[in-house]
Amino acid sequence: MMKKMGKRLIAVWMLGVMLVSFTACSKTNDPEDEQDGKEVHVEQDKGKAEKKVIKLFHRFPDEPFNSFIEETVAQYEADNPDIDIVVTSAQNKPYKEKIKVVVGSNDCPDVFFSWSGEFSERFLREGLIMDLSEAYNKDTEWQNSLLASQVNEYRSGDVLYGIPFRLDAKMMFYNIDMFNDYNLEIPKTWDQFIEVCQTLKDKGITPIAYGNQNQWPSSHYIGSINQMVVNNETRLKDLDPTTGEFTDPNYVKALEYYQQLIPYFNDSVNGLPHDMARNNFAHSKAAMLFAELVEIPYLADENADLNYGMFGFPLIPGEGDPTLLTGSPEGFVISSKTKYPEESIAFLKYFTGPEVGKKEVQQVGWFNAGIGIVEGLVDQKLLEAYEVIKNADKMAGWFDASLYSTVANEYLTAISDLTNGDVTPEEAMKKIQKVAKEAQKTSQE
Amino acid sequence: MLKRKKIVPYYYILPGLLMILFFVYVPVISNFVYSFFRLSSYSSGKVFVGFDNYIKLFTSDTFFIMIKNNTLYAVISLIVQVGFGTIIALFIESKLTGRLRNVYRNIYFIPALISLTAVGLLFNFVYSPEVGLLNSALRAMGLQNLTQAWLGNSKTAIFSIIAMSQWQFTGYITLLMVVAIQNVPKDYIEAAAIDGAGPIRKAFSIMIPLVKEQLLVCSIITIIGAFKLFTEVYATTSGGPGNSSQVLGVYLYQNAFLHDKMGLAAATGVLIFVITVTISIIQIVVTKSGKV
């Protein structure tokens, strides 16, 4: 009998051990415990009031951008001793995936990076990010410190849901020396553009450097072409997942325009990442590159002596709006679940404001929407770029970020196939129409 | 009293049983349940849609591409990893290698030790169209015509990924086969030698029949691995260009975390589960014993 009791006791004890180990597991899973830095703070601040912890999640882990953000945050913490900002970051592609997972969890970062347009708006539809309109509308000082045209990119109807952190637009970069060598003029229209490409090709020069391994670069070409050949209302209707159809024949036309460029790209477009194409342009292996203004610092890093200029995407006659500038600011939003809404807003205001903006452009060559941030700036390229954005009345956001996720995926896949010559423009649009139709159903639920 | 005694052992396996239940069977069953819903990671909405997700999966344009790619991966892996792996194992265990036996074993096994992601990144460089090792080697040999954008061409992408996996895992299968071959009693081989059997005859008449079970296990491991394929594709092409190198694992991941279609991802998971379980059952039936 005693023996049996003993065995039972052991069994119960083992069960107990197991349960304890379960709770121990769940404890170490708490991400706050994993923040080594934070624990140190807690140790130091014993006896003082608890610090308010704001979690910041961004997608700029590369240098010098990461250091710039760390410095800016450290400065803010020094100025606001009651605030502790915990920074985490991830690269572009993993960021897109991670943010979608954490945004629905209880560990959502308080302030986080988010693309304007559909990418953020679906969070808005689910009530996951904060409506900043009230705070912004009340604060005239805040309003006056930012470029309205850029802030507006973070609006959906009357709702303001984010503030820009870096302004961006797409321009055709060209090698001035090469253009001079062959007496080429900056092409304004599509036909002139093709002519320039042909001349360069005849001289044995790769006209356009292009790397589409990660598929997003193609969306900037198609986005820009669509804006010019597709009626603006139709285009905007199609960007809305609930009404998007992509049945307008001009979309096929846009892909045909894109096809015309394929002979002028370097070989193996789909096997080359964009940064490698950029390096080829920087080292004069190609005459042109369709690039973002935020890439200027990278070009300077790669080859500081490169003599290059930029021009807008050549005009294509069509039903669209040629005045639209392809690009949109990238910025930060605030989680609607944050424990410290006011503190988060205050931090966001500082982080995306003119004071940080001035340092941002000097240190890393990016501009935010702050007014007067280019004072004292000497870099002519950056000044030129800033003028382009400042003078744009209307922006057309990144095409892939403006689309519903499955439609964007299908579109990019189709262009990737088109680039390899595996499908025709008509076939490509048919596939996209099919997915758009599905998206109409699923996005409404 | 006797009957009660029999209960006691169950207390001992209870913790293990509960853990398996919680960490293995509950997720599998809930995945099965989720596959009948439309649900997303960040919205609260959870709609019962019946077989909708399955219909979507089976009618999607990529479905046949995925099945084709996974099957291609399985067939080529069987030929290269199990086929050549066994030949290499026989070679290593033959008299030809002599004292260098251990060195050979390690050389073949080393690729299997590198993390999948690292191998993916490594081969991104190998296959890079302009500066990549493979194209540079081809150019150096005067074979310019064969240079390719290996991962960027829809015709070569999946084969490039499969080739990378063969490089990595042939050594692993080799090692498994070496262990089995070492267990073949020496007397048989000596007896065959006395009868005048050469190395090839020895391999086919003695070694291979005696390591049949191990061969089968290796084949099953390889086939199941082929249908669970994920990292190799994700780290190189993410299924591109177009959808040419798409496989079930990457499709599942992209739907879950990129397009927020958890239900469709769960349905894909169920399909992978069904395929791999079927293969396992075949293994158990064929070997009759189920022993490994």
XYZ file of C-alpha atoms in Angstrom:
737
model
C 0.000 0.000 0.000
C 2.746 2.393 0.966
C 4.559 1.531 -2.225
C 1.530 2.388 -4.266
C 1.061 5.676 -2.447
C 4.668 6.489 -3.184
C 4.218 5.858 -6.855
C 1.147 8.010 -6.903
C 2.971 10.779 -5.163
C 5.735 10.614 -7.757
C 3.181 10.776 -10.534
C 1.469 13.788 -9.015
C 4.824 15.400 -8.441
C 5.793 14.889 -12.072
C 2.551 16.430 -13.199
C 3.313 19.377 -10.959
C 6.793 19.759 -12.416
C 5.308 19.747 -15.851
C 2.777 22.419 -15.058
C 5.438 24.602 -13.480
C 7.578 24.196 -16.561
C 4.625 25.294 -18.672
C 4.215 28.508 -16.738
C 7.954 29.041 -16.863
C 7.788 28.685 -20.632
C 5.081 31.223 -20.992
C 7.030 33.612 -18.837
C 10.173 33.535 -20.947
C 8.016 34.048 -23.984
C 7.072 37.476 -22.775
C 8.976 39.736 -25.134
C 9.430 42.410 -22.520
C 11.632 40.044 -20.558
C 13.784 39.595 -23.588
C 14.599 43.250 -23.796
C 17.909 43.157 -21.976
C 18.273 46.878 -22.125
C 14.978 47.420 -20.456
C 15.752 45.268 -17.483
C 18.833 47.347 -16.848
C 16.694 50.470 -16.802
C 14.360 48.933 -14.286
C 17.303 48.131 -12.038
C 18.615 51.682 -12.238
C 15.334 53.358 -11.707
C 14.338 51.557 -8.574
C 12.795 54.034 -6.224
C 12.037 56.513 -8.998
C 8.724 56.632 -10.783
C 8.163 53.905 -13.402
C 9.217 54.949 -16.879
C 6.674 54.978 -19.645
C 7.814 52.486 -22.225
C 7.100 53.295 -25.868
C 7.982 50.594 -28.354
C 9.214 51.797 -31.756
C 9.444 49.402 -34.694
C 11.079 50.565 -37.925
C 12.508 49.114 -41.112
C 15.849 50.878 -41.407
C 18.341 48.496 -39.801
C 21.102 49.474 -42.252
C 23.778 51.991 -41.395
C 23.919 54.962 -41.175
C 20.123 55.085 -40.913
C 19.845 52.844 -37.878
C 22.419 54.896 -35.942
C 20.619 58.055 -36.882
C 17.377 56.704 -35.447
C 19.143 55.424 -32.317
C 20.754 58.835 -31.782
C 17.486 60.665 -32.314
C 15.735 58.394 -29.859
C 18.538 58.750 -27.287
C 18.257 62.513 -27.579
C 14.517 62.343 -26.975
C 14.981 60.098 -23.969
C 17.508 62.524 -22.545
C 15.060 65.403 -22.991
C 12.147 63.406 -21.576
C 13.445 61.428 -18.616
C 10.094 59.767 -17.965
C 10.032 58.116 -21.401
C 11.854 54.950 -22.343
C 11.811 54.120 -26.037
C 12.552 50.539 -27.001
C 13.635 50.313 -30.629
C 13.451 47.225 -32.807
C 13.916 46.988 -36.549
C 13.742 44.602 -39.491
C 14.652 44.708 -43.165
C 12.061 45.746 -45.733
C 10.677 42.349 -46.713
C 10.646 40.711 -43.266
C 9.231 43.947 -41.891
C 6.194 43.693 -44.154
C 5.563 40.194 -42.828
C 6.348 40.817 -39.166
C 4.285 43.947 -38.770
C 1.167 42.176 -40.005
C 1.582 39.549 -37.339
C 2.424 41.795 -34.392
C -0.127 44.466 -35.215
C -2.937 42.109 -34.292
C -1.268 40.819 -31.144
C -1.231 42.380 -27.714
C 2.422 43.224 -28.140
C 1.879 45.668 -30.953
C 4.579 48.362 -30.986
C 3.228 51.765 -29.961
C 4.776 53.672 -32.838
C 5.648 51.819 -36.015
C 6.628 52.316 -39.620
C 3.865 51.861 -42.170
C 3.512 52.664 -45.857
C 0.751 55.075 -46.744
C -2.189 53.821 -48.799
C -3.667 50.344 -48.724
C -0.893 48.938 -46.557
C -1.930 51.149 -43.637
C -5.555 51.543 -44.563
C -6.422 47.935 -43.911
C -5.059 48.402 -40.391
C -7.222 51.471 -40.179
C -10.280 49.510 -41.299
C -9.646 47.018 -38.499
C -9.248 49.825 -35.987
C -5.662 48.864 -35.253
C -4.046 52.243 -35.814
C -4.912 55.546 -34.252
C -6.809 58.352 -35.919
C -4.512 61.362 -35.467
C -6.901 63.887 -37.028
C -8.139 65.415 -33.808
C -4.718 65.905 -32.282
C -3.364 67.263 -35.568
C -6.263 69.585 -36.318
C -6.112 71.148 -32.880
C -2.399 71.798 -33.072
C -1.798 74.617 -35.570
C 1.876 74.749 -34.711
C 2.198 71.113 -35.737
C 0.260 71.719 -38.956
C 2.399 74.688 -39.905
C 5.614 72.803 -39.407
C 4.919 70.183 -42.080
C 4.417 70.140 -45.864
C 0.679 69.670 -46.276
C 0.990 67.936 -49.672
C 3.063 65.181 -48.104
C 1.051 64.828 -44.905
C -2.046 64.407 -47.061
C -0.623 61.160 -48.378
C -1.363 59.733 -44.938
C -5.030 60.639 -45.118
C -7.969 58.412 -45.895
C -11.022 60.578 -46.355
C -10.949 62.923 -43.368
C -8.841 60.609 -41.275
C -5.164 61.322 -40.753
C -3.457 58.112 -39.718
C 0.266 58.765 -40.018
C 3.069 61.299 -40.402
C 5.788 61.099 -43.083
C 9.324 60.233 -42.024
C 11.068 60.230 -45.376
C 9.800 61.791 -48.585
C 10.343 59.934 -51.752
C 9.598 59.962 -55.467
C 10.753 58.094 -58.489
C 12.832 59.828 -61.158
C 14.837 58.678 -64.137
C 18.503 59.133 -63.210
C 20.867 59.550 -66.148
C 24.596 59.628 -66.692
C 25.371 63.175 -67.892
C 28.773 62.225 -69.339
C 27.289 59.488 -71.485
C 24.512 61.752 -72.697
C 27.084 64.417 -73.596
C 29.298 61.914 -75.396
C 26.531 61.055 -77.824
C 24.865 64.472 -77.951
C 21.706 63.139 -76.375
C 19.052 65.389 -74.991
C 16.872 64.667 -72.041
C 13.830 62.906 -73.478
C 10.491 64.486 -72.662
C 8.172 62.169 -74.529
C 8.019 58.405 -74.814
C 9.142 58.390 -78.450
C 12.166 60.527 -77.644
C 12.921 58.192 -74.782
C 12.876 55.116 -77.000
C 15.041 56.971 -79.502
C 17.613 57.784 -76.823
C 17.588 54.157 -75.697
C 18.101 52.952 -79.278
C 21.007 55.342 -79.859
C 22.695 54.149 -76.684
C 22.114 50.533 -77.560
C 23.581 51.084 -81.020
C 26.703 52.446 -79.370
C 26.998 49.288 -77.312
C 25.868 50.826 -74.051
C 23.193 49.299 -71.831
C 20.546 52.020 -71.889
C 18.754 51.190 -68.621
C 20.015 49.394 -65.532
C 17.209 47.343 -64.028
C 17.091 44.593 -61.432
C 13.728 43.008 -60.744
C 14.684 39.991 -58.670
C 12.583 41.224 -55.757
C 9.757 42.213 -58.088
C 8.871 45.589 -56.540
C 10.997 47.641 -58.993
C 8.689 46.611 -61.831
C 5.686 48.049 -60.018
C 7.233 51.520 -60.229
C 7.489 51.299 -64.000
C 3.964 50.009 -64.407
C 2.642 52.428 -61.799
C 4.128 55.377 -63.697
C 2.907 54.156 -67.079
C -0.590 53.384 -65.761
C -0.869 56.900 -64.383
C -0.423 58.303 -67.863
C -2.455 55.920 -69.986
C -5.326 55.005 -67.668
C -8.044 57.453 -66.781
C -7.410 58.732 -63.283
C -10.862 57.916 -61.948
C -10.704 54.409 -63.327
C -7.258 53.966 -61.853
C -8.332 55.099 -58.397
C -11.434 52.927 -58.556
C -9.308 49.933 -59.408
C -6.898 50.626 -56.570
C -9.791 50.243 -54.129
C -10.015 46.496 -53.442
C -13.793 46.595 -53.136
C -14.284 48.014 -56.641
C -11.072 47.065 -58.444
C -11.544 45.234 -61.748
C -8.639 46.186 -64.014
C -10.794 45.614 -67.080
C -9.911 48.906 -68.771
C -8.070 48.031 -72.025
C -5.526 50.731 -71.257
C -3.938 48.458 -68.667
C -2.963 46.119 -71.478
C -1.614 49.097 -73.358
C 0.477 50.045 -70.335
C 2.040 46.597 -70.269
C 2.767 46.922 -73.989
C 4.599 50.181 -73.339
C 6.574 48.378 -70.664
C 7.355 45.598 -73.142
C 8.880 48.161 -75.502
C 11.533 48.843 -72.886
C 12.623 45.239 -72.384
C 15.234 45.258 -75.196
C 16.868 48.270 -73.579
C 17.312 46.768 -70.132
C 20.414 44.836 -69.129
C 20.296 41.037 -69.441
C 18.783 38.805 -66.772
C 16.556 41.459 -65.249
C 14.740 38.964 -63.036
C 17.968 37.509 -61.710
C 19.447 40.802 -60.589
C 18.543 42.576 -57.347
C 17.828 46.300 -57.599
C 20.907 47.331 -55.621
C 23.147 45.535 -58.070
C 21.496 47.397 -60.943
C 22.067 50.611 -59.011
C 25.743 49.769 -58.612
C 26.012 49.138 -62.333
C 24.566 52.584 -62.968
C 26.897 54.112 -60.390
C 29.870 52.582 -62.171
C 28.714 53.815 -65.598
C 27.822 50.354 -66.884
C 24.421 51.684 -67.902
C 23.197 55.101 -68.938
C 19.959 55.343 -66.969
C 18.296 54.045 -63.826
C 14.723 54.510 -62.682
C 15.429 55.204 -59.040
C 14.038 56.703 -55.880
C 15.273 59.978 -54.498
C 16.155 58.256 -51.231
C 18.772 56.348 -53.191
C 20.902 59.449 -53.736
C 23.003 58.746 -50.622
C 23.622 55.160 -51.802
C 24.809 56.402 -55.200
C 27.130 58.865 -53.512
C 28.490 56.027 -51.384
C 29.094 53.786 -54.343
C 30.728 56.365 -56.599
C 30.991 59.924 -55.367
C 32.337 61.144 -58.733
C 29.425 59.963 -60.810
C 28.135 62.846 -62.907
C 24.407 62.291 -63.064
C 21.156 64.164 -63.293
C 17.484 63.280 -63.127
C 14.391 63.770 -65.219
C 10.742 62.880 -64.842
C 9.325 59.743 -66.426
C 8.825 60.452 -70.166
C 5.316 61.533 -71.072
C 3.054 59.034 -72.762
C -0.025 60.333 -74.570
C -3.057 58.791 -72.913
C -6.131 59.275 -70.823
C -4.280 59.578 -67.547
C -2.884 62.448 -65.546
C 0.738 63.226 -66.510
C 1.196 65.653 -63.632
C 1.145 62.913 -61.024
C 4.503 62.274 -59.412
C 5.179 58.614 -58.710
C 6.100 58.140 -55.120
C 4.833 58.673 -51.681
C 6.254 59.485 -48.327
C 6.988 56.702 -45.901
C 6.125 57.334 -42.316
C 5.010 56.230 -38.925
C 1.654 55.433 -37.377
C 0.524 54.859 -33.798
C -1.129 51.695 -32.552
C -4.665 52.160 -31.288
C -3.798 49.791 -28.440
C -1.027 51.941 -27.029
C -1.087 52.541 -23.278
C 0.367 56.013 -23.763
C -1.454 57.736 -26.630
C -0.436 61.275 -25.695
C 3.202 60.377 -25.127
C 3.282 58.470 -28.405
C 1.867 61.430 -30.291
C 4.376 63.749 -28.649
C 7.215 61.442 -29.657
C 5.899 61.064 -33.220
C 5.625 64.827 -33.530
C 9.263 65.208 -32.541
C 10.508 62.200 -34.527
C 8.969 63.407 -37.798
C 9.274 67.131 -37.154
C 11.536 69.826 -38.651
C 14.124 69.661 -35.881
C 14.903 66.009 -36.564
C 14.381 66.636 -40.296
C 17.317 69.077 -40.435
C 19.657 66.524 -38.890
C 18.171 63.773 -41.016
C 19.019 65.430 -44.320
C 22.505 66.414 -43.138
C 23.396 63.059 -41.633
C 21.710 60.504 -43.862
C 20.484 62.453 -46.900
C 16.779 61.822 -46.379
C 14.168 64.490 -45.895
C 11.034 64.386 -43.829
C 8.019 66.628 -44.281
C 9.315 69.326 -41.934
C 9.321 72.849 -43.387
C 12.696 74.544 -43.757
C 14.754 71.408 -43.301
C 17.045 72.088 -46.266
C 18.373 75.377 -44.860
C 22.127 75.356 -45.078
C 22.199 72.218 -47.180
C 24.941 72.320 -49.830
C 24.471 69.011 -51.658
C 23.061 70.089 -55.032
C 21.604 66.666 -55.827
C 19.614 66.605 -52.630
C 18.419 70.182 -53.126
C 17.278 69.307 -56.630
C 15.466 66.242 -55.329
C 13.802 68.220 -52.586
C 12.527 70.754 -55.106
C 10.963 67.963 -57.177
C 8.951 66.738 -54.232
C 8.132 70.166 -52.844
C 6.768 71.295 -56.190
C 4.615 68.236 -56.810
C 0.951 69.047 -56.249
C -0.161 65.464 -56.454
C 1.552 62.206 -55.726
C 0.619 58.729 -56.914
C 1.638 56.263 -54.257
C 3.816 53.209 -54.890
C 1.736 50.972 -57.075
C 2.398 47.744 -55.166
C 1.710 49.354 -51.785
C -1.522 50.891 -53.108
C -2.920 47.556 -54.216
C -4.661 44.902 -52.196
C -2.025 42.365 -51.197
C -3.134 39.455 -53.411
C -3.673 41.723 -56.420
C -0.264 43.294 -55.902
C 1.272 39.830 -55.776
C -0.459 38.759 -58.973
C 0.485 41.987 -60.733
C 4.141 41.662 -59.791
C 4.173 37.995 -60.766
C 2.621 38.834 -64.115
C 5.177 41.549 -64.875
C 7.961 39.211 -63.852
C 6.640 36.655 -66.348
C 6.141 39.347 -68.978
C 9.747 40.470 -68.541
C 10.901 36.907 -69.165
C 8.624 36.698 -72.206
C 6.503 33.938 -70.662
C 3.130 35.687 -71.014
C 1.550 38.323 -73.226
C 0.107 41.568 -71.844
C -3.448 40.263 -72.442
C -2.786 37.022 -70.581
C -1.186 38.949 -67.752
C -4.189 41.266 -67.352
C -6.604 38.322 -67.415
C -4.823 36.769 -64.449
C -4.858 40.069 -62.607
C -8.581 40.557 -63.321
C -9.316 37.143 -61.859
C -7.497 37.897 -58.630
C -9.038 41.383 -58.465
C -12.466 39.807 -58.621
C -11.640 37.484 -55.749
C -10.270 40.439 -53.806
C -13.579 42.262 -54.236
C -15.274 39.473 -52.346
C -12.739 38.884 -49.613
C -11.933 42.513 -48.911
C -15.544 43.305 -48.122
C -15.856 40.751 -45.396
C -5.361 -5.085 -6.627
C -3.748 -6.436 -9.741
C -6.023 -4.438 -11.955
C -5.304 -1.200 -10.092
C -1.601 -1.720 -10.431
C -1.956 -1.448 -14.158
C -3.087 2.167 -13.897
C 0.138 3.348 -12.303
C 2.309 3.191 -15.446
C -0.091 5.535 -17.134
C 0.698 8.241 -14.602
C 4.280 8.112 -15.754
C 3.496 8.586 -19.379
C 0.866 11.205 -18.628
C 3.225 14.230 -18.780
C 4.673 13.094 -22.077
C 1.250 12.288 -23.401
C -0.115 15.687 -22.424
C 2.840 17.453 -24.010
C 2.400 15.556 -27.253
C -1.292 16.314 -27.133
C -0.737 20.039 -26.601
C 2.201 20.581 -28.884
C 1.556 18.107 -31.672
C -2.039 16.999 -31.954
C -3.895 20.120 -30.828
C -2.139 22.290 -33.441
C -2.700 19.694 -36.148
C -6.391 19.408 -35.319
C -6.902 23.148 -34.948
C -5.130 23.656 -38.260
C -7.620 21.266 -39.772
C -10.484 23.240 -38.238
C -9.033 26.590 -39.333
C -8.885 25.405 -42.905
C -12.681 25.686 -43.040
C -12.686 29.326 -41.986
C -11.739 32.611 -43.483
C -9.642 34.215 -40.814
C -6.879 36.750 -40.581
C -4.166 37.361 -38.041
C -5.229 40.839 -37.142
C -8.939 41.111 -37.631
C -11.424 39.510 -35.283
C -13.660 38.255 -38.080
C -13.789 34.470 -38.437
C -16.191 33.252 -41.082
C -17.063 29.640 -41.758
C -16.592 29.061 -45.473
C -16.811 25.286 -45.768
C -14.551 23.936 -48.486
C -13.938 27.367 -50.022
C -10.274 27.424 -49.060
C -9.738 23.991 -50.552
C -11.502 24.966 -53.753
C -9.362 28.081 -53.951
C -6.241 26.046 -53.396
C -7.055 23.368 -55.956
C -8.262 25.798 -58.616
C -5.488 28.361 -58.244
C -3.223 28.797 -61.252
C -0.208 27.926 -59.184
C -1.563 24.620 -57.856
C -0.207 22.489 -60.684
C 3.045 24.394 -60.753
C 3.490 23.688 -57.053
C 2.646 20.001 -57.298
C 4.918 19.720 -60.337
C 7.786 21.472 -58.555
C 7.437 19.470 -55.347
C 7.259 16.228 -57.314
C 10.241 17.198 -59.468
C 12.138 17.940 -56.309
C 11.182 14.536 -54.889
C 12.103 12.584 -58.019
C 15.426 14.307 -58.611
C 16.303 14.041 -54.928
C 15.539 10.331 -54.988
C 17.823 9.797 -57.948
C 20.644 12.020 -56.794
C 20.542 11.868 -53.008
C 19.471 8.275 -52.507
C 20.930 6.914 -55.753
C 24.282 8.664 -55.824
C 24.349 8.848 -52.036
C 24.298 5.059 -51.894
C 26.958 4.762 -54.572
C 29.175 7.181 -52.679
C 28.545 5.246 -49.468
C 29.546 2.008 -51.156
C 32.644 3.730 -52.491
C 33.579 5.105 -49.072
C 33.150 1.719 -47.440
C 35.045 -0.116 -50.173
C 38.756 -0.871 -50.032
C 39.485 1.928 -52.499
C 39.316 4.685 -49.901
C 41.723 2.985 -47.504
C 42.843 5.157 -44.646
C 41.190 8.264 -46.070
C 37.743 6.838 -45.319
C 37.041 9.294 -42.481
C 38.185 12.256 -44.511
C 35.826 11.363 -47.357
C 32.954 10.860 -44.970
C 33.458 14.348 -43.535
C 33.910 16.001 -46.894
C 30.570 14.686 -48.115
C 28.780 15.459 -44.884
C 29.947 19.049 -44.366
C 27.378 20.742 -46.682
C 24.570 19.182 -44.633
C 25.841 21.020 -41.561
C 25.358 24.508 -42.989
C 22.066 26.198 -42.189
C 19.522 26.191 -44.991
C 19.239 29.966 -45.049
C 22.998 30.379 -45.265
C 23.114 27.943 -48.169
C 20.331 29.899 -49.870
C 22.253 33.142 -49.546
C 25.456 31.444 -50.648
C 23.832 30.120 -53.798
C 22.308 33.514 -54.504
C 25.897 34.558 -55.078
C 26.812 31.402 -56.931
C 23.904 31.888 -59.339
C 24.191 35.676 -59.650
C 24.101 36.442 -63.395
C 26.936 38.969 -63.572
C 29.380 38.231 -60.792
C 28.254 34.742 -59.809
C 30.639 31.844 -59.445
C 28.773 29.577 -61.828
C 28.615 32.013 -64.741
C 32.205 33.114 -64.145
C 33.297 29.477 -64.244
C 31.357 28.906 -67.466
C 32.917 31.970 -69.044
C 36.383 30.870 -67.946
C 35.792 27.540 -69.680
C 34.702 29.275 -72.847
C 31.080 28.270 -72.434
C 29.590 31.774 -72.623
C 26.548 30.405 -74.381
C 25.521 28.477 -71.314
C 25.560 31.439 -68.931
C 22.143 32.157 -67.483
C 20.295 34.212 -64.966
C 19.905 30.932 -63.115
C 17.397 32.105 -60.537
C 15.926 34.804 -62.755
C 14.897 32.595 -65.645
C 11.575 30.855 -65.209
C 12.899 27.774 -66.971
C 15.968 27.287 -64.806
C 14.921 28.657 -61.409
C 13.428 25.510 -59.872
C 16.209 23.311 -61.248
C 18.829 25.636 -59.820
C 17.197 25.332 -56.414
C 16.941 21.557 -56.719
C 20.618 21.373 -57.700
C 21.526 23.391 -54.627
C 19.656 20.940 -52.391
C 21.392 17.960 -53.951
C 24.724 19.574 -53.195
C 23.634 20.013 -49.621
C 21.926 16.733 -48.772
C 23.574 13.981 -50.796
C 26.224 13.761 -48.094
C 23.595 13.358 -45.427
C 22.033 10.356 -47.123
C 25.535 9.033 -47.798
C 26.241 9.069 -44.082
C 23.008 7.230 -43.269
C 23.879 4.608 -45.855
C 27.446 4.298 -44.564
C 26.074 3.373 -41.153
C 23.836 0.711 -42.688
C 26.625 -0.710 -44.832
C 28.894 -0.936 -41.817
C 26.307 -3.162 -40.171
C 26.486 -5.699 -42.975
C 28.264 -8.740 -41.471
C 31.843 -9.011 -42.714
C 31.530 -12.800 -43.171
C 29.137 -12.426 -46.081
C 31.466 -10.094 -47.909
C 34.454 -12.327 -47.249
C 32.515 -15.378 -48.402
C 31.581 -13.555 -51.606
C 35.197 -12.548 -52.137
C 36.263 -16.186 -51.800
C 33.646 -17.086 -54.386
C 35.311 -14.589 -56.669
C 32.800 -11.708 -56.611
C 34.142 -8.344 -57.703
C 33.223 -5.055 -55.991
C 30.194 -4.402 -58.227
C 28.827 -7.879 -57.786
C 29.367 -7.550 -54.017
C 27.487 -4.278 -53.996
C 24.479 -5.543 -55.909
C 24.222 -9.074 -54.530
C 25.100 -8.476 -50.894
C 25.245 -4.854 -49.757
C 22.135 -3.435 -51.373
C 19.784 -6.303 -50.464
C 21.005 -6.136 -46.877
C 20.522 -2.382 -46.545
C 17.130 -2.440 -48.266
C 15.261 -1.145 -45.241
C 17.646 1.721 -44.729
C 17.316 2.596 -48.415
C 13.573 2.713 -48.038
C 13.805 4.928 -44.968
C 16.142 7.285 -46.824
C 13.718 7.417 -49.747
C 10.828 8.241 -47.441
C 12.830 10.955 -45.677
C 13.718 12.440 -49.039
C 10.182 12.392 -50.420
C 8.663 13.854 -47.271
C 11.377 16.498 -47.250
C 10.476 17.355 -50.835
C 6.883 18.100 -49.918
C 7.843 20.129 -46.881
C 10.293 22.181 -48.948
C 10.363 25.805 -47.840
C 13.605 27.495 -46.812
C 15.573 26.680 -49.950
C 12.980 28.327 -52.167
C 12.161 31.161 -49.800
C 15.813 32.169 -49.399
C 16.498 32.212 -53.128
C 13.520 33.091 -55.326
C 10.472 33.241 -53.014
C 8.705 31.261 -55.721
C 9.651 33.552 -58.598
C 10.244 34.614 -61.295
C 6.545 34.674 -61.944
C 5.365 31.609 -60.079
C 7.819 29.307 -61.778
C 9.515 28.007 -58.643
C 6.517 28.129 -56.335
C 6.141 25.214 -53.915
C 3.495 24.295 -51.344
C 5.517 25.441 -48.335
C 6.218 28.920 -49.673
C 2.629 29.282 -50.883
C 1.430 28.459 -47.373
C 3.792 30.975 -45.825
C 2.972 33.755 -48.275
C -0.756 33.334 -47.831
C -0.458 33.304 -44.070
C 1.942 36.154 -43.508
C 1.905 38.225 -46.667
C -1.703 38.092 -47.797
C -3.205 37.400 -44.407
C -5.241 34.457 -45.645
C -4.810 32.170 -42.679
C -7.598 29.843 -43.746
C -6.102 29.217 -47.162
C -2.715 28.687 -45.537
C -4.265 26.172 -43.146
C -5.825 24.313 -46.068
C -2.404 24.163 -47.743
C -1.012 22.862 -44.467
C -3.650 20.121 -44.417
C -2.716 19.132 -47.968
C 0.980 18.882 -47.060
C -0.006 16.905 -43.952
C -2.109 14.476 -45.966
C 0.642 13.943 -48.542
C 3.364 13.339 -45.967
C 1.196 11.095 -43.765
C 0.223 9.019 -46.806
C 3.869 8.541 -47.680
C 4.630 7.539 -44.099
C 1.803 5.012 -44.107
C 3.139 3.547 -47.349
C 6.483 3.182 -45.644
C 4.951 1.350 -42.690
C 2.983 -0.938 -44.965
C 5.845 -1.693 -47.331
C 8.332 -2.485 -44.590
C 5.529 -4.303 -42.741
C 7.302 -3.726 -39.461
C 7.264 0.034 -39.263
C 10.659 -0.195 -37.639
C 13.323 2.204 -38.737
